[in-house]
Amino acid sequence: MGKEIIPAAEKSLNLIRGRLCDPSYVFRPLSASSDSNYSKLKFIVSTSITEGCNNSILLLGPRGSGKAAVLDLVVGDLLEEFPDSVSLIRLNGLLHSDDNCAFKEIARQLCMEHHLLFSKMASLDENSQFIVAMLRECGLAHKTIIFVLDEFDMFAQGKQRLLYSLLDAMQSVTSQAVVIGLSSRLDADQLLEKRVRSRFSHRKILFLPPSREEFDGLLEHLLSLPADSSFPNGYVSRFNEKIKNITSDTRFKDILRTLFNANSTVNSLLKFIFRAVSLMNLESGLLSLENFKAALSSMQRQPKLEAVRDCSILELYLLVCMRRLEVKEQSAYNIISVMKEYKTIHDSFQTSDYYAQNVCLRAFEHLRERQVICYTENRGQSQTGEYRPMKLLISASELHQGMRSHACCPAILLKLLDH
Amino acid sequence: MPAIAGPSSSPQKHVVGSRLEVTGGLRSAEVNTCRKRKLRSDSAAEVSSSTPVNSISTPMKWKSPRRCAVSIPKTADEEIKEDSNGNLASPVISAVKNLSVCLDVESKWNPRDEEQMKAVKEALHVSKAPSTVVCREDEQRRVSEFVKSCMEQNKAGSLYICGCPGTGKSLSMEKVRQQADDWAKQAGLPCSETVSVNCTSLTKTTDIFSKILGKNESGSKANGSSSPLQQLQSLFSQKQQQSSSKMMLIIADEMDYLITRDRGVLHELFMLTTLPFSRCILIGVANAIDLADRFLPKLKSLNCKPLVVTFRAYSKEQILRILQERLVALPYVAFQSNALEICARKVSAASGDMRKALCVCRSALEILEIEARGSIDQEPQGPVPECQVVKMDHMLAALSKTFKSPVVDTIQSLPQHQQIIVCSAAKAFRGSKKDRTIAELNKLYLEICKSSTITPAGITEFTNMCTVLNDQGILKLSQARDEKLRRVSLRVDEADITFALKEIRFFRNCLL
């Protein structure tokens, strides 16, 4: 009954966290079916390798939907199946969108793969001739070169020379290459010039978010502990039992639904589970629903709301005054007008909270530091001190919500806000 | 022309072969007579090595042989073929019907056979240049006549080839080059040198001159004193010592990369052909039809405008013919003819780009392959249940994969809040206003959320979701110092959004 940590709990925590950080483990169950993107991609690339013909594919999908992970799975499998006939060149649009850089990088990677000496002084011409020669050599040796272009839409800026030369090289019989582009822009192939688009083979694989059943299966796959001997006997079954109870709970399903309404990619689910698992109670060694609730609230933070919740009563008064001035169509107000409004409220409602000017100025400073209010930018007029116009940085609904969740907000303020 | 004679000659052969055995069994599909005829048609097939059997395709339906047989005279553009085909129309139909029945019984096309699949895919690959170039005879003839006349008269000249991508320009250039070499050998003239430059590979536009100089036979290297252009100009302005000097054929591919702001390089290049002792035949290839008019007005005043040959986009019949031509050499039939027809029709309506047509056909083959393999997993034993050729539905699936944009699918699978944002953006940009700030969009978003009792997301989350939509290319966010002042505009058509969200009643009412 003491506060000691069960060693098995730490081990299970490490195991699960390790799984969540390994993309190939995460995407294996999603790639199991024959209709999945994994099998489509694998089919296209492996037929290109075995038949020795050129091909180009585009993988499209929002960020975090697993494009790079599935590609790594496919490439890993292919390197195992055809150990000598595949060589891989990776480029990234953020780093290599300039043609000079791109050609240099391709030449460097080719040199590394084939144990040749790379010279940094080579010019663009020499690099491109080298690449063409290497493509021809590899084509003769029946070795396929796979070009992976990450952030494909960044390559489509400017003159698109790299894309043109790569895709043009694939139009000849002598070379054997596959170009795989990854992009989060759905219209990535519309960004291509018409010459380049004509040479591109228009194969697109769309990465859509998985369905609910797949998500449930994924949860089970990630969170259930294996029944091997490194864990104590009863622990594994208790852990898995608890997981099953949690996932079939309707409250958990509500939490998941709130999460998916904002962001339904696999990556956001992984982050959510990671946070929940890290909050695991190490004394009992089991997960609970509260872990998941806390994880959700830490993921969907509203910083301005928290700022309002931490305000003092005087600061709340000042915020309400500013809001009322806004409602009265007074678009530019400064400290003086806010103080006037504050006085009118005090006079009409006889509130007990009335503070002197310098205390209010201090409160304004606090609000400005927390970025709840700020000075508006004025061109030309340089007013100083209390005449500078200010504005609110939070919306009315956020102010409302913050005040409602405030620990001791006076009721009169809420009434004033709704007025 | 040997190319066209191919498909239309075969029905004659087969008709001859099977007419000898014309019996009452023409219309019946009895197995006995079929087997007999099968053997004879087999031997007929062996007699002629390149029997283009598959231009008469073998579907299960009876309609397509008729259509295919009748379509052959349409694609042939010489009268003789039309006459012969017209005469043979009716016997061809019946013979073809029979032939197809026989071939159905013993079809050699097996989609599960890897070798066959590989051969068909190779035949349809873009990189495989066909042995004969069909549908471009006219343009090729004009270009080769121009080259020949230049070589005969030992005079320089310039030619400009233009056309959309995928219309066979580079392919025809290769053929013309070979033809010019052959012809020069025949006529006893010295072979011309060829400089073939792809202008995308030039780092500077003036590099083209050093490339031309490098290939010059007099072996003058580019010395540092004068630029390559000046050297070429001086070379061509003086009389050559050798009386029979070779002509130089310069092919500049993707010539619009040479266009600079002052258009100096392009002008100089074409002016090289106007110099008195110039020996170069310049052929420029590009996409713009009016390149010569827009960028080279000076040449017109000097009366040496280049000859322009336009490669039009392929029509439906041309695409169909090219596809059939590619499949002719194979001894089996992989495609139904109406599948090829619909592919040709769709591609010619869209762009007339031959590469796209080939790509769609390969994609349809892959769909068939996956289907055939899928049935392997279920029943490993047993023969091929039916003649599995590429049918209409395979081709339609391939066409939709190629031509459909992924926008509709993506919008349908967006999370709920992002769908509401897209919907509010569609409503916001209905009128004339084409962009708004994030704060205004947020207001609309809050209204929609309120009307449906969904708790709205906070402003930070909202901005994050707008950034995600910007990454995907649905919205467009501009940069601004203040988060709330960034301007948003819509990149997707409103009609697409309405179509994508029409299943959900809430959005349907919203977008009314």
PDB file of C-alpha atoms in Angstrom, chain B residues 6 36 51-52 57 66 73 75 78 234 291 324 365 373-374 382 384 399 415 437 441 443 462 475 482 486 492-493 510:
ATOM      1  CA  GLY B   6      -0.271  -3.680 -91.657  1.00  0.00           C
ATOM      2  CA  LYS B  36     -10.962 -27.308 -87.088  1.00  0.00           C
ATOM      3  CA  THR B  51       0.074 -11.156 -87.760  1.00  0.00           C
ATOM      4  CA  PRO B  52      -1.764  -8.270 -86.293  1.00  0.00           C
ATOM      5  CA  SER B  57     -10.218  -7.758 -80.872  1.00  0.00           C
ATOM      6  CA  ARG B  66     -18.106  -5.290 -86.260  1.00  0.00           C
ATOM      7  CA  PRO B  73     -11.242   1.979 -93.028  1.00  0.00           C
ATOM      8  CA  THR B  75      -8.367   5.338 -89.700  1.00  0.00           C
ATOM      9  CA  GLU B  78      -5.650   6.283 -98.389  1.00  0.00           C
ATOM     10  CA  SER B 234      33.397  35.355 -87.939  1.00  0.00           C
ATOM     11  CA  LEU B 291       7.245  32.253 -80.698  1.00  0.00           C
ATOM     12  CA  GLN B 324      -3.546  -0.107 -81.867  1.00  0.00           C
ATOM     13  CA  LEU B 365      -3.630  -2.914 -67.205  1.00  0.00           C
ATOM     14  CA  ARG B 373      -4.114 -11.586 -58.741  1.00  0.00           C
ATOM     15  CA  GLY B 374      -6.884 -11.027 -56.271  1.00  0.00           C
ATOM     16  CA  GLY B 382      -8.649 -23.730 -62.037  1.00  0.00           C
ATOM     17  CA  VAL B 384      -8.806 -18.564 -66.266  1.00  0.00           C
ATOM     18  CA  LEU B 399      -9.574   7.365 -66.444  1.00  0.00           C
ATOM     19  CA  PRO B 415     -12.517  16.580 -39.595  1.00  0.00           C
ATOM     20  CA  THR B 437      -8.954  38.488 -42.727  1.00  0.00           C
ATOM     21  CA  LEU B 441     -13.647  34.296 -41.189  1.00  0.00           C
ATOM     22  CA  LYS B 443     -16.816  35.416 -37.038  1.00  0.00           C
ATOM     23  CA  PHE B 462      -8.847  28.074 -35.499  1.00  0.00           C
ATOM     24  CA  LEU B 475      -7.196  27.946 -48.501  1.00  0.00           C
ATOM     25  CA  ASP B 482      -0.424  40.180 -36.627  1.00  0.00           C
ATOM     26  CA  ARG B 486      -3.601  37.600 -42.196  1.00  0.00           C
ATOM     27  CA  VAL B 492     -10.880  25.571 -54.414  1.00  0.00           C
ATOM     28  CA  ASP B 493     -13.953  26.096 -56.545  1.00  0.00           C
ATOM     29  CA  CYS B 510     -25.727  26.027 -44.818  1.00  0.00           C
TER      30      CYS B 510
END
